[in-house]
Coordinates of C-alpha atoms in Angstrom, one line a residue:
M941 CA 0.0 0.0 0.0
D942 CA 1.2 3.5 -0.9
P943 CA 2.6 5.0 2.4
D944 CA 1.2 8.4 1.4
I945 CA -2.4 7.1 1.4
P946 CA -4.0 7.4 4.9
D947 CA -5.1 4.1 6.3
L948 CA -8.8 3.5 6.9
R949 CA -9.4 1.6 10.1
C950 CA -13.0 0.7 9.5
A951 CA -13.2 -0.5 5.9
V952 CA -12.3 -4.1 6.7
N953 CA -14.7 -4.1 9.6
D954 CA -17.5 -3.0 7.2
A955 CA -16.7 -5.8 4.8
N956 CA -16.7 -8.3 7.6
A957 CA -19.9 -7.0 8.9
V958 CA -21.6 -7.3 5.5
E959 CA -20.3 -10.9 5.2
H960 CA -21.6 -11.7 8.7
F961 CA -25.0 -10.3 7.8
L962 CA -25.2 -12.3 4.5
T963 CA -24.0 -15.6 5.9
L964 CA -25.2 -15.7 9.5
E965 CA -28.4 -13.5 9.4
I966 CA -30.0 -14.2 6.0
G967 CA -28.4 -17.6 5.3
I968 CA -26.2 -17.2 2.3
P969 CA -23.7 -20.1 2.1
K970 CA -20.2 -19.0 3.0
D971 CA -18.8 -20.5 -0.2
R972 CA -20.9 -18.0 -2.2
V973 CA -19.2 -15.0 -0.6
L974 CA -15.8 -13.7 -1.6
N975 CA -14.3 -11.2 0.8
L976 CA -11.1 -9.5 -0.4
R977 CA -9.4 -7.6 2.5
D978 CA -6.3 -5.5 2.7
E979 CA -3.5 -7.0 0.6
E980 CA -5.9 -9.3 -1.1
A981 CA -7.9 -6.4 -2.5
T982 CA -5.5 -5.5 -5.4
R983 CA -6.8 -4.0 -8.6
A984 CA -6.2 -7.3 -10.5
A985 CA -7.9 -9.4 -7.9
I986 CA -11.0 -7.2 -7.7
L987 CA -11.4 -7.0 -11.5
V988 CA -10.9 -10.8 -11.9
A989 CA -13.5 -11.5 -9.2
M990 CA -16.1 -9.2 -10.7
R991 CA -15.5 -10.4 -14.3
D992 CA -15.8 -14.0 -13.1
L993 CA -19.4 -13.3 -12.0
A994 CA -20.5 -13.2 -15.7
H995 CA -19.3 -16.7 -16.3
H996 CA -19.5 -18.4 -12.9
E997 CA -21.3 -21.8 -13.3
A998 CA -22.7 -21.7 -9.8
I999 CA -24.6 -18.5 -10.6
S1000 CA -27.9 -19.2 -12.3
T1001 CA -30.0 -16.8 -14.3
Q1002 CA -31.9 -14.4 -11.9
D1003 CA -29.7 -15.2 -9.0
P1004 CA -29.0 -12.0 -6.9
I1005 CA -25.5 -10.7 -7.2
L1006 CA -24.1 -8.2 -4.7
I1007 CA -20.9 -6.2 -5.1
Y1008 CA -19.9 -4.3 -1.9
Y1009 CA -16.9 -1.9 -1.6
A1010 CA -15.6 0.0 1.4
G1011 CA -12.5 2.0 1.0
H1012 CA -11.1 5.1 -0.7
G1013 CA -12.6 6.7 -3.7
S1014 CA -11.3 9.6 -5.9
E1015 CA -11.5 11.1 -9.3
A1016 CA -9.0 12.2 -12.0
M1017 CA -9.1 14.0 -15.3
G1018 CA -10.0 11.7 -18.1
P1019 CA -7.5 10.9 -20.9
I1020 CA -7.9 12.4 -24.3
S1021 CA -10.8 11.1 -26.3
V1022 CA -10.7 7.4 -26.6
G1023 CA -13.2 6.4 -29.4
D1024 CA -16.7 7.1 -28.2
I1025 CA -16.0 6.1 -24.6
T1026 CA -15.1 9.5 -23.1
N1027 CA -14.3 13.1 -24.0
A1028 CA -11.3 15.0 -23.1
N1029 CA -11.6 16.7 -19.7
D1030 CA -14.2 14.3 -18.4
M1031 CA -13.7 13.5 -14.8
I1032 CA -13.3 9.7 -14.2
Q1033 CA -14.4 8.4 -10.8
M1034 CA -12.3 5.6 -9.4
L1035 CA -12.3 3.1 -6.6
L1036 CA -8.8 2.9 -5.1
P1037 CA -7.6 -0.7 -4.6
H1038 CA -4.9 -1.7 -2.0
D1039 CA -2.0 -1.4 -4.6
F1040 CA -3.0 2.0 -5.9
E1041 CA -0.1 4.6 -6.2
L1042 CA -0.7 8.3 -5.8
K1043 CA 2.1 9.1 -8.2
G1044 CA 0.4 7.2 -10.9
S1045 CA 1.8 4.5 -13.2
Q1046 CA 2.1 3.7 -16.9
N1047 CA 0.5 0.3 -16.6
A1048 CA -2.8 -0.9 -15.3
Q1049 CA -1.5 -2.5 -12.2
R1050 CA -1.2 0.6 -10.0
Q1051 CA -4.3 2.4 -11.3
G1052 CA -7.7 2.9 -9.8
I1053 CA -10.8 1.0 -11.0
F1054 CA -12.4 3.4 -13.4
D1055 CA -16.1 4.1 -13.3
I1056 CA -16.5 3.2 -17.0
T1057 CA -14.7 -0.1 -16.5
L1058 CA -17.1 -1.0 -13.7
S1059 CA -20.0 0.0 -15.8
F1060 CA -19.0 -2.2 -18.7
I1061 CA -18.3 -5.1 -16.3
L1062 CA -21.7 -4.8 -14.7
A1063 CA -23.3 -4.7 -18.2
D1064 CA -21.5 -7.9 -19.2
I1065 CA -22.7 -9.6 -16.0
A1066 CA -26.3 -8.5 -16.6
T1067 CA -26.1 -9.8 -20.2
S1068 CA -24.8 -13.2 -19.1
K1069 CA -26.9 -13.6 -15.9
S1070 CA -29.5 -10.9 -15.3
D1071 CA -29.9 -7.4 -14.1
N1072 CA -30.5 -8.6 -10.5
I1073 CA -27.2 -6.9 -9.5
T1074 CA -26.8 -4.7 -6.4
V1075 CA -23.7 -2.4 -6.0
I1076 CA -23.1 -0.8 -2.7
L1077 CA -20.2 1.7 -2.5
D1078 CA -19.2 3.2 0.9
C1079 CA -16.6 5.6 -0.3
C1080 CA -16.5 9.1 -1.8
H1081 CA -15.5 10.1 -5.3
S1082 CA -13.6 13.3 -4.3
G1083 CA -12.1 14.1 -0.9
S1084 CA -10.3 16.7 1.2
A1085 CA -6.6 17.3 1.0
T1086 CA -6.7 17.6 4.8
R1087 CA -5.7 14.4 6.5
Q1088 CA -8.0 13.5 9.3
N1089 CA -6.8 12.0 12.5
A1090 CA -7.8 8.4 12.3
S1091 CA -8.7 8.1 16.0
E1092 CA -11.8 6.3 17.2
L1093 CA -13.6 9.5 17.9
T1094 CA -12.7 11.7 14.9
P1095 CA -14.4 10.8 11.6
A1096 CA -12.0 9.8 8.8
I1097 CA -12.7 10.6 5.1
R1098 CA -13.0 7.8 2.6
G1099 CA -11.5 9.7 -0.3
L1100 CA -8.4 11.3 -1.6
V1101 CA -7.4 14.3 -3.7
L1102 CA -4.9 13.1 -6.3
P1103 CA -1.8 15.1 -7.2
S1104 CA -2.5 17.8 -9.8
D1105 CA -0.2 16.1 -12.3
Y1106 CA -1.9 12.7 -11.9
T1107 CA -2.9 11.3 -15.3
I1108 CA -4.6 8.2 -16.6
P1109 CA -2.5 6.9 -19.5
P1110 CA -4.8 6.8 -22.6
D1111 CA -3.5 3.4 -23.8
V1112 CA -4.3 1.8 -20.4
F1113 CA -7.7 3.4 -20.3
A1114 CA -8.5 2.3 -23.9
A1115 CA -7.2 -1.2 -23.4
E1116 CA -9.3 -1.7 -20.3
T1117 CA -12.6 -0.5 -21.7
Q1118 CA -12.2 -2.4 -25.0
T1119 CA -11.9 -5.7 -23.1
C1120 CA -15.6 -5.3 -22.2
S1121 CA -18.5 -6.1 -24.5
R1122 CA -19.6 -2.9 -26.3
S1123 CA -22.9 -4.5 -27.2
A1124 CA -23.9 -4.8 -23.6
E1125 CA -26.3 -2.1 -22.2
T1126 CA -24.5 0.1 -19.7
G1127 CA -25.6 2.6 -17.3
I1128 CA -28.4 2.4 -14.8
N1129 CA -30.2 -0.5 -16.6
S1130 CA -27.8 -3.2 -15.6
H1131 CA -27.8 -2.8 -11.8
V1132 CA -29.0 -0.8 -8.8
L1133 CA -26.5 1.4 -7.0
L1134 CA -26.6 2.3 -3.3
A1135 CA -24.0 5.0 -2.7
A1136 CA -22.8 6.5 0.6
C1137 CA -23.0 10.0 -0.7
K1138 CA -23.5 12.3 -3.7
R1139 CA -20.8 12.6 -6.4
K1140 CA -19.2 15.7 -4.9
Q1141 CA -19.6 14.7 -1.2
L1142 CA -17.4 12.9 1.2
A1143 CA -18.1 9.6 3.0
Y1144 CA -17.0 9.3 6.6
E1145 CA -16.1 6.5 9.1
S1146 CA -15.7 6.4 12.8
H1147 CA -16.4 4.1 15.8
D1148 CA -15.3 1.0 13.9
H1149 CA -17.6 1.4 10.9
G1150 CA -18.4 3.7 8.0
F1151 CA -21.4 6.0 8.7
F1152 CA -23.3 4.6 5.7
T1153 CA -22.6 0.9 6.2
R1154 CA -23.5 1.1 9.9
A1155 CA -26.8 2.8 9.1
L1156 CA -27.6 0.5 6.3
L1157 CA -27.1 -2.7 8.2
T1158 CA -29.1 -1.3 11.2
L1159 CA -32.0 -0.6 8.8
L1160 CA -31.9 -4.0 7.2
R1161 CA -31.9 -5.7 10.6
Q1162 CA -34.8 -3.6 11.7
E1163 CA -37.0 -3.7 8.6
G1164 CA -35.9 -6.9 7.0
I1165 CA -34.9 -7.4 3.3
Y1166 CA -38.2 -8.9 2.2
T1167 CA -40.3 -5.7 2.3
L1168 CA -37.8 -3.0 1.6
T1169 CA -37.1 -1.7 -1.9
Y1170 CA -33.9 0.0 -2.8
A1171 CA -35.7 3.4 -3.0
D1172 CA -37.2 2.6 0.5
V1173 CA -33.6 2.3 1.9
I1174 CA -32.7 5.8 0.9
K1175 CA -36.0 7.2 2.2
R1176 CA -35.8 5.4 5.6
I1177 CA -32.1 5.5 6.4
P1178 CA -31.4 8.0 9.1
N1179 CA -29.9 11.4 8.3
L1180 CA -26.1 11.1 8.1
P1181 CA -23.9 14.0 9.0
L1182 CA -22.3 15.7 6.0
Q1183 CA -23.4 13.0 3.5
N1184 CA -26.5 12.1 1.6
P1185 CA -26.8 8.5 0.4
Q1186 CA -28.0 8.0 -3.1
C1187 CA -29.9 5.3 -5.1
E1188 CA -29.6 5.0 -8.8
G1189 CA -31.0 2.4 -11.3
V1190 CA -34.2 1.8 -13.3
N1191 CA -35.0 -1.1 -11.0
Q1192 CA -34.7 0.8 -7.7
N1193 CA -38.3 0.0 -6.8
R1194 CA -37.6 -3.8 -6.7
I1195 CA -37.4 -5.6 -3.4
L1196 CA -33.8 -5.8 -2.2
F1197 CA -31.8 -8.5 -4.0
D1198 CA -34.9 -9.8 -5.7
A1199 CA -35.1 -9.9 -9.5
K1200 CA -38.5 -11.4 -9.6
I1201 CA -41.0 -9.1 -11.3
H1202 CA -43.4 -9.1 -8.4
P1203 CA -42.5 -8.0 -4.8
P1204 CA -43.3 -10.2 -1.8
H1205 CA -46.7 -9.4 -0.3
P1206 CA -46.8 -6.0 1.3
V1207 CA -47.3 -5.7 5.0
Y1208 CA -49.7 -3.0 6.3
N1209 CA -50.3 -1.7 9.8
I1210 CA -53.7 -2.5 11.3
C1211 CA -55.3 -1.4 14.6
Q1212 CA -58.6 -2.0 16.5
R1213 CA -61.2 0.7 16.4
P1214 CA -61.7 2.2 19.9
G1215 CA -64.6 0.6 21.6
K1216 CA -65.3 -1.8 18.7
S1217 CA -64.3 -5.4 19.4
N1218 CA -65.1 -6.6 15.9
K1219 CA -63.9 -3.7 13.8
Y1220 CA -60.4 -2.8 12.7
I1221 CA -58.8 -0.1 10.6
L1222 CA -56.3 -1.2 7.9
E1223 CA -53.8 1.5 6.9
A1224 CA -54.2 0.8 3.2
G1225 CA -57.1 1.6 0.9
E1226 CA -58.0 2.2 -2.7
G1227 CA -54.8 4.1 -3.3
H1228 CA -52.9 0.9 -2.4
G1229 CA -55.0 -1.3 -4.7
I1230 CA -57.1 -2.8 -1.9
V1231 CA -60.7 -3.8 -2.9
H1232 CA -63.8 -4.8 -1.2
G1233 CA -63.8 -8.4 0.1
A1234 CA -60.0 -8.8 0.3
E1235 CA -58.9 -10.9 3.2
F1236 CA -55.9 -10.3 5.5
V1237 CA -54.1 -12.4 8.1
V1238 CA -53.2 -10.2 11.1
Y1239 CA -50.0 -10.8 13.0
F1240 CA -49.1 -9.5 16.5
D1241 CA -45.4 -9.1 15.5
K1242 CA -43.5 -7.6 12.6
L1243 CA -41.7 -10.8 11.9
L1244 CA -45.1 -12.4 11.0
T1245 CA -44.7 -15.3 13.4
S1246 CA -47.7 -14.9 15.8
I1247 CA -51.1 -14.9 14.2
A1248 CA -54.0 -12.9 15.8
G1249 CA -56.7 -13.7 13.3
T1250 CA -58.2 -13.0 9.8
V1251 CA -60.2 -10.0 8.7
V1252 CA -62.0 -9.0 5.5
V1253 CA -62.4 -5.5 4.0
S1254 CA -65.9 -4.3 4.4
R1255 CA -65.6 -0.6 3.5
L1256 CA -63.0 1.3 1.5
N1257 CA -61.5 4.8 1.8
P1258 CA -58.7 6.2 -0.3
F1259 CA -56.0 5.4 2.1
T1260 CA -57.6 3.2 4.8
S1261 CA -60.0 0.3 5.0
K1262 CA -62.5 -0.8 7.6
C1263 CA -62.3 -4.5 8.3
L1264 CA -64.4 -7.2 10.1
V1265 CA -63.4 -10.6 11.5
V1266 CA -64.0 -13.3 8.9
S1267 CA -65.4 -15.9 11.4
G1268 CA -64.9 -16.9 15.0
T1269 CA -64.2 -14.7 18.0
P1270 CA -62.9 -11.2 17.5
F1271 CA -59.3 -10.7 18.7
A1272 CA -58.0 -7.8 20.7
L1273 CA -55.2 -5.6 19.6
S1274 CA -53.7 -3.5 22.4
R1275 CA -51.3 -1.9 19.9
A1276 CA -50.7 -1.6 16.2
A1277 CA -50.4 -5.0 14.5
Y1278 CA -49.4 -6.2 10.9
A1279 CA -51.6 -7.4 8.1
V1280 CA -50.8 -9.4 5.0
Q1281 CA -53.3 -10.0 2.2
T1282 CA -54.1 -13.7 1.7
R1283 CA -57.1 -13.8 -0.5
A1284 CA -58.0 -11.6 -3.5
G1285 CA -60.9 -9.3 -3.4
E1286 CA -63.6 -8.4 -6.0
G1287 CA -62.2 -8.0 -9.5
Q1288 CA -58.6 -8.8 -8.6
D1289 CA -58.2 -11.8 -10.9
L1290 CA -56.4 -12.3 -14.1
R1291 CA -58.2 -14.3 -16.8
L1292 CA -55.7 -16.9 -17.8
F1293 CA -55.6 -19.7 -20.4
I1294 CA -52.8 -22.3 -20.0
E1295 CA -52.3 -24.7 -22.9
P1296 CA -53.0 -28.3 -21.8
S1297 CA -49.6 -29.9 -21.5
D1298 CA -47.8 -32.2 -19.0
A1299 CA -45.0 -29.6 -19.0
F1300 CA -47.3 -27.2 -17.2
L1301 CA -48.5 -29.6 -14.5
D1302 CA -46.3 -28.1 -11.8
L1303 CA -47.3 -24.6 -12.7
F1304 CA -51.0 -25.5 -12.8
D1305 CA -50.7 -27.3 -9.4
R1306 CA -49.1 -24.2 -7.8
L1307 CA -51.8 -21.9 -9.2
T1308 CA -54.6 -24.1 -8.0
S1309 CA -53.2 -25.4 -4.7
G1310 CA -55.0 -22.8 -2.7
T1311 CA -51.8 -21.7 -1.0
N1312 CA -51.3 -18.6 -3.0
D1313 CA -51.0 -15.6 -0.7
Y1314 CA -50.5 -13.1 -3.4
Q1315 CA -52.7 -10.0 -3.7
R1316 CA -54.2 -11.0 -7.0
S1317 CA -55.8 -14.3 -8.1
F1318 CA -56.3 -16.1 -11.4
R1319 CA -59.4 -17.2 -13.2
F1320 CA -58.9 -20.0 -15.6
V1321 CA -60.9 -19.7 -18.9
N1322 CA -60.9 -21.3 -22.3
N1323 CA -59.0 -19.9 -25.1
D1324 CA -62.2 -18.6 -26.8
D1325 CA -63.5 -17.0 -23.6
K1326 CA -61.6 -13.7 -23.8
P1327 CA -58.5 -14.5 -21.7
D1328 CA -56.1 -11.6 -20.7
L1329 CA -53.1 -13.9 -21.2
V1330 CA -52.4 -17.2 -23.0
I1331 CA -49.5 -19.4 -22.1
K1332 CA -48.4 -22.1 -24.6
I1333 CA -45.3 -24.0 -25.7
Q1334 CA -43.6 -23.2 -28.9
R1335 CA -40.4 -25.0 -29.9
G1336 CA -39.9 -26.1 -26.4
L1337 CA -40.1 -22.7 -24.9
V1338 CA -42.9 -20.8 -23.2
R1339 CA -44.8 -18.2 -25.3
F1340 CA -46.9 -15.5 -23.5
E1341 CA -49.6 -14.2 -25.8
I1342 CA -51.2 -10.8 -24.9
K1343 CA -55.0 -10.8 -25.5
D1344 CA -56.1 -7.6 -23.8
V1345 CA -57.7 -5.2 -26.2
V1346 CA -55.9 -2.1 -25.0
C1347 CA -52.5 -3.8 -25.3
S1348 CA -53.2 -5.6 -28.7
R1349 CA -54.6 -2.4 -30.2
Y1350 CA -51.0 -1.2 -30.8
G1351 CA -49.8 -4.4 -32.4
L1352 CA -48.3 -6.1 -29.2
D1353 CA -49.3 -9.7 -29.1
C1354 CA -46.5 -11.4 -27.2
M1355 CA -44.5 -10.6 -24.1
P1356 CA -40.7 -10.4 -24.7
F1357 CA -39.7 -13.5 -22.7
Y1358 CA -38.2 -15.9 -25.3
D1359 CA -36.0 -18.3 -23.4
V1360 CA -38.2 -19.4 -20.5
R1361 CA -38.6 -23.2 -20.2
P1362 CA -41.9 -24.8 -19.0
D1363 CA -40.1 -26.3 -15.9
E1364 CA -39.0 -22.8 -14.6
T1365 CA -42.1 -22.6 -12.4
E1366 CA -40.9 -19.9 -10.1
F1367 CA -40.0 -17.6 -12.9
L1368 CA -43.3 -18.3 -14.7
L1369 CA -45.1 -17.5 -11.5
S1370 CA -43.3 -14.2 -11.1
I1371 CA -44.3 -13.3 -14.7
L1372 CA -47.9 -14.2 -14.0
Y1373 CA -48.0 -12.2 -10.8
S1374 CA -46.6 -9.2 -12.6
A1375 CA -49.2 -9.5 -15.3
A1376 CA -52.0 -9.7 -12.8
D1377 CA -50.7 -6.5 -11.2
F1378 CA -50.4 -4.8 -14.5
Y1379 CA -54.0 -5.6 -15.6
W1380 CA -55.4 -4.6 -12.3
H1381 CA -53.7 -1.2 -12.3
L1382 CA -54.4 -0.7 -16.0
R1383 CA -58.1 -1.1 -15.5
R1384 CA -58.8 0.6 -12.2
S1385 CA -59.6 4.3 -12.0
N1386 CA -61.0 6.8 -9.6
K1387 CA -64.8 6.7 -9.9
D1388 CA -65.1 10.1 -8.2
D1389 CA -64.1 12.8 -10.6
S1390 CA -64.4 15.7 -8.1
L1391 CA -60.7 15.9 -7.9
T1392 CA -59.4 14.5 -11.2
K1393 CA -61.5 17.1 -13.2
N1394 CA -59.3 19.8 -11.6
I1395 CA -56.0 18.2 -12.8
N1396 CA -54.7 19.1 -16.2
V1397 CA -51.7 17.3 -17.7
E1398 CA -49.8 18.8 -20.7
C1399 CA -46.9 17.4 -22.6
F1400 CA -44.3 19.4 -24.6
R1401 CA -41.1 18.9 -26.5
L1402 CA -38.1 20.4 -24.7
E1403 CA -34.8 21.9 -25.5
I1404 CA -31.6 22.6 -23.5
S1405 CA -31.5 26.0 -21.9
N1406 CA -27.8 26.1 -21.2
Q1407 CA -28.6 26.5 -17.5
F1408 CA -27.7 24.0 -14.8
T1409 CA -29.0 22.9 -11.4
D1410 CA -26.9 23.0 -8.2
D1411 CA -26.1 19.3 -9.0
L1412 CA -24.9 20.3 -12.4
D1413 CA -27.9 18.7 -14.2
E1414 CA -29.0 20.3 -17.4
V1415 CA -32.2 22.4 -17.3
F1416 CA -34.7 21.9 -20.1
I1417 CA -37.3 24.4 -21.3
V1418 CA -40.3 24.2 -23.6
E1419 CA -39.4 24.7 -27.3
P1420 CA -40.3 28.1 -28.6
G1421 CA -43.9 27.9 -30.0
G1422 CA -44.2 24.4 -28.6
R1423 CA -47.8 23.0 -28.5
N1424 CA -49.4 20.7 -26.0
L1425 CA -49.1 17.1 -27.3
N1426 CA -51.8 15.7 -25.0
M1427 CA -54.8 15.5 -27.3
N1428 CA -57.9 14.2 -25.4
G1429 CA -55.8 12.0 -23.1
T1430 CA -53.5 10.6 -25.9
I1431 CA -49.9 11.6 -26.6
L1432 CA -48.4 10.5 -29.9
I1433 CA -44.6 10.7 -30.3
D1434 CA -42.1 9.4 -32.7
V1435 CA -39.9 7.0 -30.8
E1436 CA -37.2 7.1 -33.5
E1437 CA -36.9 10.9 -33.1
D1438 CA -34.1 12.1 -30.9
A1439 CA -36.2 14.4 -28.7
V1440 CA -36.8 15.2 -25.0
Y1441 CA -40.3 15.5 -23.6
G1442 CA -41.6 17.0 -20.4
Y1443 CA -44.9 17.4 -18.5
R1444 CA -46.7 20.4 -17.1
I1445 CA -49.2 19.4 -14.4
L1446 CA -51.8 22.1 -13.2
N1447 CA -53.8 21.7 -10.1
T1448 CA -56.8 24.0 -10.0
S1449 CA -58.3 22.5 -6.9
N1450 CA -57.8 23.9 -3.4
K1451 CA -56.2 20.7 -2.2
P1452 CA -52.4 20.2 -1.9
L1453 CA -51.4 17.3 -4.1
Y1454 CA -48.1 15.4 -4.6
V1455 CA -47.1 14.1 -8.0
A1456 CA -45.9 10.7 -9.0
L1457 CA -45.8 9.5 -12.6
F1458 CA -45.7 5.8 -13.6
Y1459 CA -44.9 4.2 -16.9
M1460 CA -47.0 1.2 -17.9
D1461 CA -45.1 -0.8 -20.5
I1462 CA -47.6 -2.9 -22.5
S1463 CA -44.8 -4.6 -24.3
D1464 CA -43.8 -6.7 -21.2
L1465 CA -46.6 -5.8 -18.8
S1466 CA -44.3 -4.0 -16.4
I1467 CA -44.9 -0.9 -14.3
G1468 CA -42.0 1.5 -13.7
K1469 CA -41.7 4.7 -11.8
H1470 CA -41.3 7.6 -14.3
F1471 CA -41.1 10.4 -11.8
E1472 CA -41.6 11.0 -8.1
R1473 CA -41.0 14.1 -6.1
H1474 CA -39.5 13.3 -2.7
G1475 CA -40.2 15.3 0.4
S1476 CA -42.9 17.7 1.1
V1477 CA -43.1 19.3 -2.3
R1478 CA -46.6 19.8 -3.6
F1479 CA -48.3 21.4 -6.6

C-alpha cells in the first residue's frame, strides 16, 4: 500500500460486517461469498473477481449478485478522447484498490478502478446472468486534502485528492474499456447502486464502521430485506452528518436482492377501532390497490410469526379500509399489528388460459393449490373465452400471448420472454403475478371525478436552456412555440426521433397534491416509476 495514502481503520470491519449479515443472518452459504481484504484487494484481484461473475457456473439466471466496496474513492481528469468512450476533460471516478499509487503509473497494475470499467463489467454480468445486481459503495469520489486524525472519535474521510499532475494513460484506459462487450447495455439499466454520498460529497467513518454501512445494516436488521425496496432504503435510512446516500437504477423499486418481477406481499399496519371489538382499521385503501372483500391475516409481531386472526375488508376509503373478523371470536389488539393479504378481493383476478400440456403440470398445481398468498388471483378460462393472457409452448419454450384489447390495439401480441422453459415454475409465477398486477392497475380508475377534473396534464417537446441545477444537471425548457401534445388523453410521439419531452401538471383545486408518474409498458406488462418528487413538495 502506498505509504502516502491514509489508512482506513473501518473498511475491513465493514466488509466483515456485511459478510456476517449475509451468511449468519440471512443464510447465504459461505462458499458463495468472496471477501477481499487489505493486501488481497488488489486491482487485478478485484477485477478478476467481478468479471468472473459473468461466467460463474454456480450463478444461475436471476440469482441475486451483490458487489460491496468499502475504501477510498477519488477522481481524475480523463485521458484524451478514446473512441466514443469518453471526451477530453471528463472526470473519471475511481475506486482505489490496495495497490494504488498516488504518483500514478504507466500500466494498469497501480491504477484505480475506473467508473467506465465498472459500468462495462456490470453490463456484461447483466447480459450473461440478469440485471439482479446490487452495487453498494461506501466511499467518496472526491475528498479533502486535509488528512483526518484516524482516531476512534474523529471521523476519517474515505476519499483522496490526487496530485494535480496525476494522469490516466490513454492506452491503459482504452485497453481496459475495450476488453468489455460494447454491445452490452451500460448505465443504470444493468444494476442498482446504493452509494454512501453524492458525487461531490465525502463519505466518513468512525467508531469501527463507515457511517453509511452502519446505518444500512441497522436498517436492514430492523426492517428486513423482504419488504424494503432500494428506494425505501434511501428514504428510511437516518440522516447522516455531511453526506446524503443515493440510489440509482431503473430497478430501484424492486425488493432488495430480488429480480422477480413481483415483490413479496406488502405488510400493512392495522389497529382495532376504539370501543369496537369486531372492527379494525387497515392503513391501506383504494390508493394501495385494496378492494372490497380482500382478506388479510393479522399478526401481532413484525416478523409475522404470531397470528392474531383473519379480517375481511368491508368498507374502503382512499388510504384506509374498515375490516371485520371473517369468522370466529374477535381478537383484541392492544397496539398496532401487521396485516398481509391472503385472498384476493372483488375483481382482482387475471383471466388466464394455459395450454393443456404435461410440461405445465407443476405450474398449474401451484396456481390451483389454494396456498397462493398473493394480492391478485387467477381465473382459468378457455382460449375462446376472452382471456387476458395465453400461455403455450412453442419450440420447447414458453410463449406469452397478450390478448387484452388495450394492449393488442397497438400491435403487441407477445411478451418479450423468449427463453423461458416450461419447468421454470418460479420464474413463470413471477411473470404471471406481474401480469396480474399490470392488468389490475391498467383497468382501475377513480370513480369520483371531483378531484381529477381539476387536474390538467400537458406534454411538450423540450430543448436545453444552457442552464444547470446545483447538482450540475442540465435544465430543459419548452421549445419556442411548442404545443401541448396531449390530445384528449392521448400523446403520440415518434420514438425514432431524438427528442426530450416534459410534462406540465396544473392543479386548479384547493387541495395540496403530490405528483408521481408511472410508466405502464404494455410490451412486457411491467410498471415502472417515471417520476416521483421526494419530500414535502406539492403542486
